[in-house]
Amino acid sequence: MRRFLQDFTKNELEDLIKPKFRAKQIFSWLYNKYVTSYDDMRNIPKVLKEELSKKYSIEPLRILNVEESIDGSKKYLFELDDGNSVESVLLLMKEEEFHDDGTLKHHARYTVCISSQVGCKIGCSFCLTAKSGFIRNLSAGEIVEQVRLIKRDNGIASNRRLNIVYMGMGEPLDNLDEVAKSSIIFSDPDGMAISPNRQTISTSGLSSKIKKLGEKRLGVNLAISLHAVDDKLREELMPINRAYNIKSIIDAIREFPINTRKKVMFEYLVIKGVNDDLKSAKKLVSLLNGIRSKVNLIYFNPYQGSIYQRPEEKNMLNFQKYLISKGVLCTIRESKGLDISAACGQLRDKQKNS
Ligand code: SAH
Ligand code: SF4
């Protein structure tokens, strides 16, 4: 049973509400005007609002805490209806800029990093989210609401473009149906109108689900958390590799429908002394052979009690240089908002310990 109004796609709302055009109006109230109460939906008849409000809340999340970083990123901790909590991050990718005459050159560019589950089943050894195990899936509405509330809280107008990455807590492909539905809601032209081109689903590599995601033809981008180039090390870092090894992932990607202008992103978490050597870089190049890919090297972000360490910058740069010299597109991701407990799972952890 759906519990929140945000759990519905526009098509579903159109089946639920008569006359149909009310669905479009409700979408606009929710996703363009960011209302948080039925009362504020001014052109919707009172009887309809009363009927809907009896069944569906429009407040799936509550902001519990916000931490702002010196680089402009903001980390949100949300409380769910049942008292659980999840995190999202608003990342400032580029600050707004002005021409010399004071007119606007371009608006600030944002990416919102969202969670898809409370906790995670995958159990990666480097990940803080994994430590508290799996609690439950988020519903589509609970996923969508993270972006809606962050846009509202920051006064980001509905027509401003922003990117979405499913890289917060949880494994999106382990909650495929709700994640797919959230993607459809995000991209609705009467709602937030965030093109699937601007949405990236990141996965630890559930090969069979990559195939299922492809079959849904959502048009979203795919990111693979690879982190290791041989199965032995990958199993150590990511136990899921026993069920879905590197070859199965690469095979699944080869069949994934990718926009011809886009590339599959491979995330490679670089850990000091574990996977930061040039031999790994070399193997990575041969693994990616024939795939339209780009690599994102991520600095491991240590946390209290973590068994791994942040790599040295020198090794990071050498790794990148090698990939680029072999024609592989490669960027380095500085953990944004490092001073605000950057990698997802870390704000929630802090709250629990305080
Ligand atoms: N479960 C999905 C999506 C969420 S994880 C996946 O694994 O792809 C999002 C990203 O956070 C992953 O790429 C993961 O490697 C990264 N991450 C986890 N722990 C981290 C840490 N301590 N430092 C830096 N990145 C981390
Ligand atoms: Fe889950 Fe991703 Fe963390 Fe692995 S890295 S435990 S898949 S959230």
Coordinates of C-alpha atoms and ligand atoms in Angstrom, one line a residue:
M1 CA 0.0 0.0 0.0
R2 CA 1.3 3.4 -0.9
R3 CA 1.4 5.8 2.0
F4 CA 2.6 9.1 0.7
L5 CA 1.3 11.2 -2.2
Q6 CA 4.9 11.4 -3.4
D7 CA 4.9 7.6 -3.9
F8 CA 2.8 8.0 -7.0
T9 CA 3.8 8.6 -10.6
K10 CA 1.6 11.0 -12.5
N11 CA 0.1 8.2 -14.4
E12 CA -0.8 6.4 -11.2
L13 CA -2.3 9.6 -9.8
E14 CA -4.3 10.1 -13.0
D15 CA -5.9 6.7 -12.4
L16 CA -6.6 7.5 -8.8
I17 CA -8.1 11.0 -9.2
K18 CA -11.0 12.2 -11.2
P19 CA -10.9 14.4 -13.3
K20 CA -7.5 13.4 -14.5
F21 CA -6.0 16.9 -14.9
R22 CA -6.0 17.3 -11.1
A23 CA -3.0 15.0 -11.1
K24 CA -1.0 17.4 -13.2
Q25 CA -2.0 20.3 -10.8
I26 CA -1.0 18.3 -7.8
F27 CA 2.4 17.4 -9.4
S28 CA 3.0 21.1 -9.9
W29 CA 2.1 22.0 -6.3
L30 CA 4.4 19.3 -5.0
Y31 CA 7.4 19.6 -7.3
N32 CA 7.3 23.1 -8.6
K33 CA 6.0 25.0 -5.5
Y34 CA 7.2 22.5 -2.9
V35 CA 4.1 22.7 -0.7
T36 CA 4.2 20.7 2.5
S37 CA 0.5 20.9 3.3
Y38 CA -2.6 20.0 1.4
D39 CA -4.0 23.4 2.5
D40 CA -1.6 25.2 0.3
M41 CA -2.8 23.5 -2.9
R42 CA -5.1 26.4 -3.6
N43 CA -6.8 25.3 -6.9
I44 CA -7.6 21.8 -5.7
P45 CA -11.2 21.2 -4.4
K46 CA -11.4 20.8 -0.6
V47 CA -13.3 17.5 -0.9
L48 CA -10.5 16.0 -3.0
K49 CA -7.8 17.2 -0.6
E50 CA -9.7 15.8 2.4
E51 CA -10.1 12.5 0.7
L52 CA -6.5 12.3 -0.3
S53 CA -5.2 13.5 3.1
K54 CA -7.1 10.7 4.9
K55 CA -5.1 8.1 2.9
Y56 CA -1.8 9.8 2.0
S57 CA 0.5 12.0 4.0
I58 CA 2.7 14.5 2.1
E59 CA 5.4 14.5 4.8
P60 CA 7.4 11.4 4.4
L61 CA 10.6 13.0 5.8
R62 CA 11.6 15.6 8.3
I63 CA 14.9 17.4 8.3
L64 CA 16.8 16.4 11.5
N65 CA 20.1 18.0 10.9
V66 CA 22.0 20.0 8.3
E67 CA 25.8 20.4 8.2
E68 CA 27.4 22.9 5.9
S69 CA 30.9 22.4 4.5
I70 CA 33.3 25.2 3.6
D71 CA 33.2 24.1 0.0
G72 CA 29.4 24.9 -0.1
S73 CA 28.2 21.3 0.2
K74 CA 25.4 20.6 2.6
K75 CA 24.7 17.3 4.2
Y76 CA 21.1 16.5 5.3
L77 CA 20.0 14.0 7.8
F78 CA 16.3 13.1 7.4
E79 CA 14.0 11.3 9.8
L80 CA 11.5 8.9 8.2
D81 CA 8.0 8.2 9.5
D82 CA 9.1 5.2 11.5
G83 CA 11.9 7.0 13.2
N84 CA 14.7 5.6 11.0
S85 CA 17.0 8.1 9.3
V86 CA 18.8 8.5 6.0
E87 CA 21.2 11.0 4.5
S88 CA 21.5 13.1 1.3
V89 CA 24.0 15.6 0.2
L90 CA 23.6 18.8 -1.8
L91 CA 26.9 19.2 -3.7
L92 CA 27.9 22.5 -5.1
M93 CA 29.6 21.6 -8.3
K94 CA 30.2 25.1 -9.6
E95 CA 29.5 28.4 -7.9
E96 CA 27.3 31.0 -9.6
E97 CA 29.3 33.4 -11.7
F98 CA 28.8 37.0 -12.9
H99 CA 29.9 39.0 -15.8
D100 CA 32.0 42.2 -15.2
D101 CA 28.9 44.3 -15.5
G102 CA 27.2 42.4 -12.7
T103 CA 24.8 40.3 -14.8
L104 CA 24.5 36.6 -14.2
K105 CA 26.8 34.5 -16.3
H106 CA 25.5 31.2 -14.9
H107 CA 23.6 29.9 -11.9
A108 CA 25.3 27.6 -9.4
R109 CA 25.4 24.0 -10.5
Y110 CA 24.2 21.4 -8.1
T111 CA 24.2 17.6 -7.7
V112 CA 22.0 15.9 -5.1
C113 CA 23.3 12.6 -3.8
I114 CA 20.4 10.5 -2.5
S115 CA 19.8 7.4 -0.4
S116 CA 17.7 4.4 -1.6
Q117 CA 17.6 2.2 1.5
V118 CA 18.0 2.5 5.3
G119 CA 21.3 0.7 5.7
C120 CA 22.5 -1.8 3.1
K121 CA 22.7 -5.6 2.6
I122 CA 25.9 -5.6 0.6
G123 CA 28.3 -5.3 3.4
C124 CA 31.4 -3.7 1.8
S125 CA 34.3 -3.7 4.2
F126 CA 35.2 0.0 3.6
C127 CA 31.7 1.4 3.9
L128 CA 30.2 2.9 7.0
T129 CA 26.6 2.4 5.9
A130 CA 27.3 -1.4 5.8
K131 CA 28.3 -1.4 9.5
S132 CA 24.7 -1.0 10.8
G133 CA 23.3 -3.7 8.5
F134 CA 20.1 -3.5 6.5
I135 CA 16.9 -2.0 7.9
R136 CA 14.5 -1.5 5.0
N137 CA 14.0 -0.2 1.5
L138 CA 12.8 3.4 0.9
S139 CA 9.6 3.9 -1.0
A140 CA 9.7 5.9 -4.2
G141 CA 8.1 8.9 -2.3
E142 CA 10.8 8.7 0.4
I143 CA 13.5 8.9 -2.3
V144 CA 11.8 11.7 -4.2
E145 CA 11.2 13.7 -1.1
Q146 CA 15.0 14.0 -0.4
V147 CA 15.4 16.1 -3.5
R148 CA 12.2 18.0 -3.1
L149 CA 13.0 19.1 0.5
I150 CA 16.6 20.0 -0.4
K151 CA 15.4 22.1 -3.3
R152 CA 12.8 23.8 -1.0
D153 CA 15.3 24.3 1.8
N154 CA 17.8 26.0 -0.5
G155 CA 15.3 28.0 -2.5
I156 CA 16.4 26.3 -5.7
A157 CA 13.8 27.2 -8.3
S158 CA 12.0 24.3 -9.9
N159 CA 13.2 25.1 -13.4
R160 CA 16.9 25.1 -12.4
R161 CA 18.7 22.1 -13.7
L162 CA 20.4 19.8 -11.3
N163 CA 21.9 16.3 -11.3
I164 CA 20.9 13.4 -9.2
V165 CA 23.1 10.6 -8.2
Y166 CA 21.9 7.5 -6.3
M167 CA 25.1 7.3 -4.3
G168 CA 23.9 7.8 -0.8
M169 CA 23.0 5.0 1.6
G170 CA 21.9 1.7 0.2
E171 CA 22.2 -0.3 -3.0
P172 CA 19.7 1.1 -5.5
L173 CA 19.4 -2.1 -7.6
D174 CA 18.5 -4.0 -4.4
N175 CA 15.4 -1.8 -4.4
L176 CA 14.9 -1.6 -8.1
D177 CA 11.2 -1.1 -8.4
E178 CA 11.0 1.9 -6.0
V179 CA 14.2 3.4 -7.4
A180 CA 12.9 3.1 -11.0
K181 CA 9.6 4.7 -9.9
S182 CA 11.4 7.6 -8.3
S183 CA 13.4 8.1 -11.5
I184 CA 10.1 8.4 -13.4
I185 CA 8.7 10.8 -10.9
F186 CA 11.9 12.9 -11.1
S187 CA 11.8 13.2 -14.8
D188 CA 8.1 14.0 -15.2
P189 CA 7.8 17.3 -17.2
D190 CA 5.0 18.5 -15.0
G191 CA 7.1 17.9 -11.9
M192 CA 10.8 18.4 -11.4
A193 CA 11.5 17.6 -15.0
I194 CA 15.0 16.2 -14.3
S195 CA 16.0 14.4 -17.4
P196 CA 17.1 10.8 -17.0
N197 CA 20.3 12.0 -18.7
R198 CA 21.0 13.9 -15.4
Q199 CA 20.3 10.9 -13.2
T200 CA 23.0 8.4 -12.3
I201 CA 22.3 5.1 -10.6
S202 CA 25.4 3.7 -8.8
T203 CA 25.6 0.0 -8.1
S204 CA 28.0 -2.4 -6.4
G205 CA 27.4 -4.6 -9.4
L206 CA 24.3 -6.8 -9.1
S207 CA 24.7 -8.1 -12.7
S208 CA 21.2 -9.6 -13.0
K209 CA 19.7 -6.4 -11.8
I210 CA 21.8 -4.3 -14.2
K211 CA 20.1 -6.3 -16.9
K212 CA 16.6 -5.7 -15.4
L213 CA 17.4 -2.0 -15.1
G214 CA 18.4 -1.9 -18.7
E215 CA 15.1 -3.6 -19.7
K216 CA 13.2 -0.8 -18.0
R217 CA 14.6 1.7 -20.6
L218 CA 14.6 4.6 -18.1
G219 CA 17.5 6.3 -19.9
V220 CA 19.5 6.8 -16.7
N221 CA 23.2 6.7 -16.5
L222 CA 25.0 3.9 -14.9
A223 CA 27.9 4.0 -12.4
I224 CA 29.6 0.8 -11.3
S225 CA 31.5 0.7 -8.0
L226 CA 34.3 -1.5 -9.1
H227 CA 37.1 -0.6 -6.6
A228 CA 39.2 -3.7 -7.5
V229 CA 40.4 -5.3 -10.7
D230 CA 40.8 -8.9 -9.5
D231 CA 38.1 -11.1 -8.0
K232 CA 40.1 -12.0 -4.9
L233 CA 40.6 -8.5 -3.7
R234 CA 37.1 -7.5 -4.8
E235 CA 35.7 -10.3 -2.7
E236 CA 37.6 -8.9 0.3
L237 CA 36.3 -5.4 -0.2
M238 CA 32.9 -6.4 -1.5
P239 CA 31.5 -9.8 -0.5
I240 CA 28.8 -9.5 -3.2
N241 CA 31.6 -10.3 -5.7
R242 CA 31.2 -14.0 -4.8
A243 CA 27.8 -13.9 -6.3
Y244 CA 28.5 -11.4 -9.1
N245 CA 32.1 -11.4 -10.2
I246 CA 33.9 -8.9 -12.3
K247 CA 33.3 -10.7 -15.6
S248 CA 29.6 -11.0 -14.9
I249 CA 29.5 -7.2 -14.3
I250 CA 31.4 -6.4 -17.5
D251 CA 29.1 -8.7 -19.5
A252 CA 26.0 -7.0 -18.1
I253 CA 27.4 -3.6 -19.0
R254 CA 28.1 -4.6 -22.5
E255 CA 24.4 -5.2 -23.0
F256 CA 23.2 -2.1 -21.1
P257 CA 21.4 0.4 -23.3
I258 CA 23.5 3.5 -23.1
N259 CA 22.8 6.8 -24.7
T260 CA 25.4 7.0 -27.5
R261 CA 26.7 10.3 -26.1
K262 CA 27.2 8.9 -22.7
K263 CA 29.7 6.6 -21.0
V264 CA 29.5 4.1 -18.1
M265 CA 31.1 5.5 -15.1
F266 CA 33.4 3.2 -13.1
E267 CA 34.0 4.3 -9.6
Y268 CA 37.3 3.2 -8.1
L269 CA 37.8 3.8 -4.4
V270 CA 41.5 4.2 -3.9
I271 CA 42.8 2.8 -0.6
K272 CA 46.3 3.2 0.5
G273 CA 48.5 0.1 -0.1
V274 CA 45.5 -1.9 -1.2
N275 CA 44.6 -1.0 -4.8
D276 CA 46.6 2.2 -5.5
D277 CA 49.4 0.6 -7.5
L278 CA 50.1 0.9 -11.2
K279 CA 49.7 -2.9 -11.8
S280 CA 46.1 -2.4 -10.8
A281 CA 45.8 0.6 -13.2
K282 CA 47.2 -1.5 -16.0
K283 CA 44.7 -4.3 -15.3
L284 CA 41.9 -1.7 -15.2
V285 CA 42.8 -0.5 -18.7
S286 CA 42.5 -4.0 -20.1
L287 CA 39.2 -4.7 -18.3
L288 CA 37.6 -1.6 -19.7
N289 CA 38.8 -2.3 -23.2
G290 CA 35.9 -1.9 -25.7
I291 CA 33.6 -0.2 -23.2
R292 CA 32.7 3.4 -23.5
S293 CA 33.7 4.3 -20.0
K294 CA 35.1 6.9 -17.8
V295 CA 36.8 6.3 -14.5
N296 CA 36.3 8.3 -11.3
L297 CA 39.0 7.8 -8.7
I298 CA 37.8 8.4 -5.2
Y299 CA 39.9 9.1 -2.2
F300 CA 39.1 6.6 0.6
N301 CA 37.6 8.8 3.3
P302 CA 38.7 7.3 6.7
Y303 CA 36.3 7.3 9.7
Q304 CA 36.6 6.3 13.3
G305 CA 37.5 2.6 13.5
S306 CA 38.0 2.2 9.7
I307 CA 40.7 -0.4 8.8
Y308 CA 41.8 1.4 5.7
Q309 CA 43.6 4.6 5.0
R310 CA 43.5 7.5 2.6
P311 CA 45.9 7.1 -0.3
E312 CA 48.8 9.4 -1.0
E313 CA 48.1 12.1 -3.5
K314 CA 51.2 11.1 -5.5
N315 CA 49.9 7.6 -6.0
M316 CA 46.5 8.9 -7.0
L317 CA 48.0 11.2 -9.6
N318 CA 50.2 8.5 -11.0
F319 CA 47.2 6.1 -11.3
Q320 CA 45.3 8.8 -13.1
K321 CA 48.2 9.7 -15.4
Y322 CA 48.6 6.1 -16.4
L323 CA 44.9 5.7 -17.3
I324 CA 44.9 8.9 -19.3
S325 CA 48.1 7.9 -21.1
K326 CA 46.2 4.8 -22.3
G327 CA 43.3 6.9 -23.5
V328 CA 40.9 6.2 -20.6
L329 CA 39.0 9.2 -19.4
C330 CA 39.7 9.6 -15.7
T331 CA 38.8 12.2 -13.1
I332 CA 39.7 12.3 -9.4
R333 CA 36.9 12.9 -6.9
E334 CA 38.0 14.9 -3.9
S335 CA 35.6 13.8 -1.2
K336 CA 33.5 16.9 -1.3
G337 CA 32.6 18.3 2.0
L338 CA 35.4 16.4 3.7
D339 CA 35.0 18.6 6.8
I340 CA 31.4 17.5 7.2
S341 CA 31.9 13.8 7.3
A342 CA 31.7 13.3 3.6
A343 CA 31.0 9.7 2.5
C344 CA 27.4 8.8 3.1
G345 CA 26.6 7.0 6.3
Q346 CA 29.0 9.2 8.3
L347 CA 26.5 11.9 9.4
R348 CA 24.0 9.3 10.5
D349 CA 26.8 7.6 12.5
K350 CA 27.8 10.8 14.2
Q351 CA 24.2 11.4 15.3
K352 CA 23.9 7.9 16.7
N353 CA 27.0 8.4 18.8
S354 CA 26.2 11.7 20.2
Ligands
SAH1 N1 25.6 1.1 -3.0 C1 25.9 1.8 -4.2 C2 25.6 3.3 -4.1 C3 25.9 3.9 -2.8 S1 27.6 3.8 -2.2 C4 27.4 1.6 -4.6 O1 28.1 1.0 -3.8 O2 27.7 2.0 -5.7 C5 28.2 5.3 -2.8 C6 29.7 5.4 -3.0 O3 30.3 5.8 -1.7 C7 30.4 4.1 -3.5 O4 31.0 4.4 -4.7 C8 31.3 3.9 -2.4 O5 32.5 3.3 -2.9 C9 31.6 5.2 -1.7 N2 32.1 5.1 -0.4 C10 31.7 4.2 0.6 N3 32.5 4.3 1.7 C11 33.4 5.3 1.4 C12 34.5 5.9 2.1 N4 34.8 5.6 3.4 N5 35.2 6.9 1.5 C13 34.9 7.3 0.2 N6 33.9 6.7 -0.5 C14 33.2 5.8 0.1
SF4_2 FE1 26.2 -0.8 0.3 FE2 27.4 0.8 -1.6 FE3 28.1 0.8 1.0 FE4 28.7 -1.3 -0.5 S1 29.4 0.8 -0.8 S2 27.9 -1.4 1.6 S3 26.9 -1.4 -1.8 S4 26.2 1.4 0.2

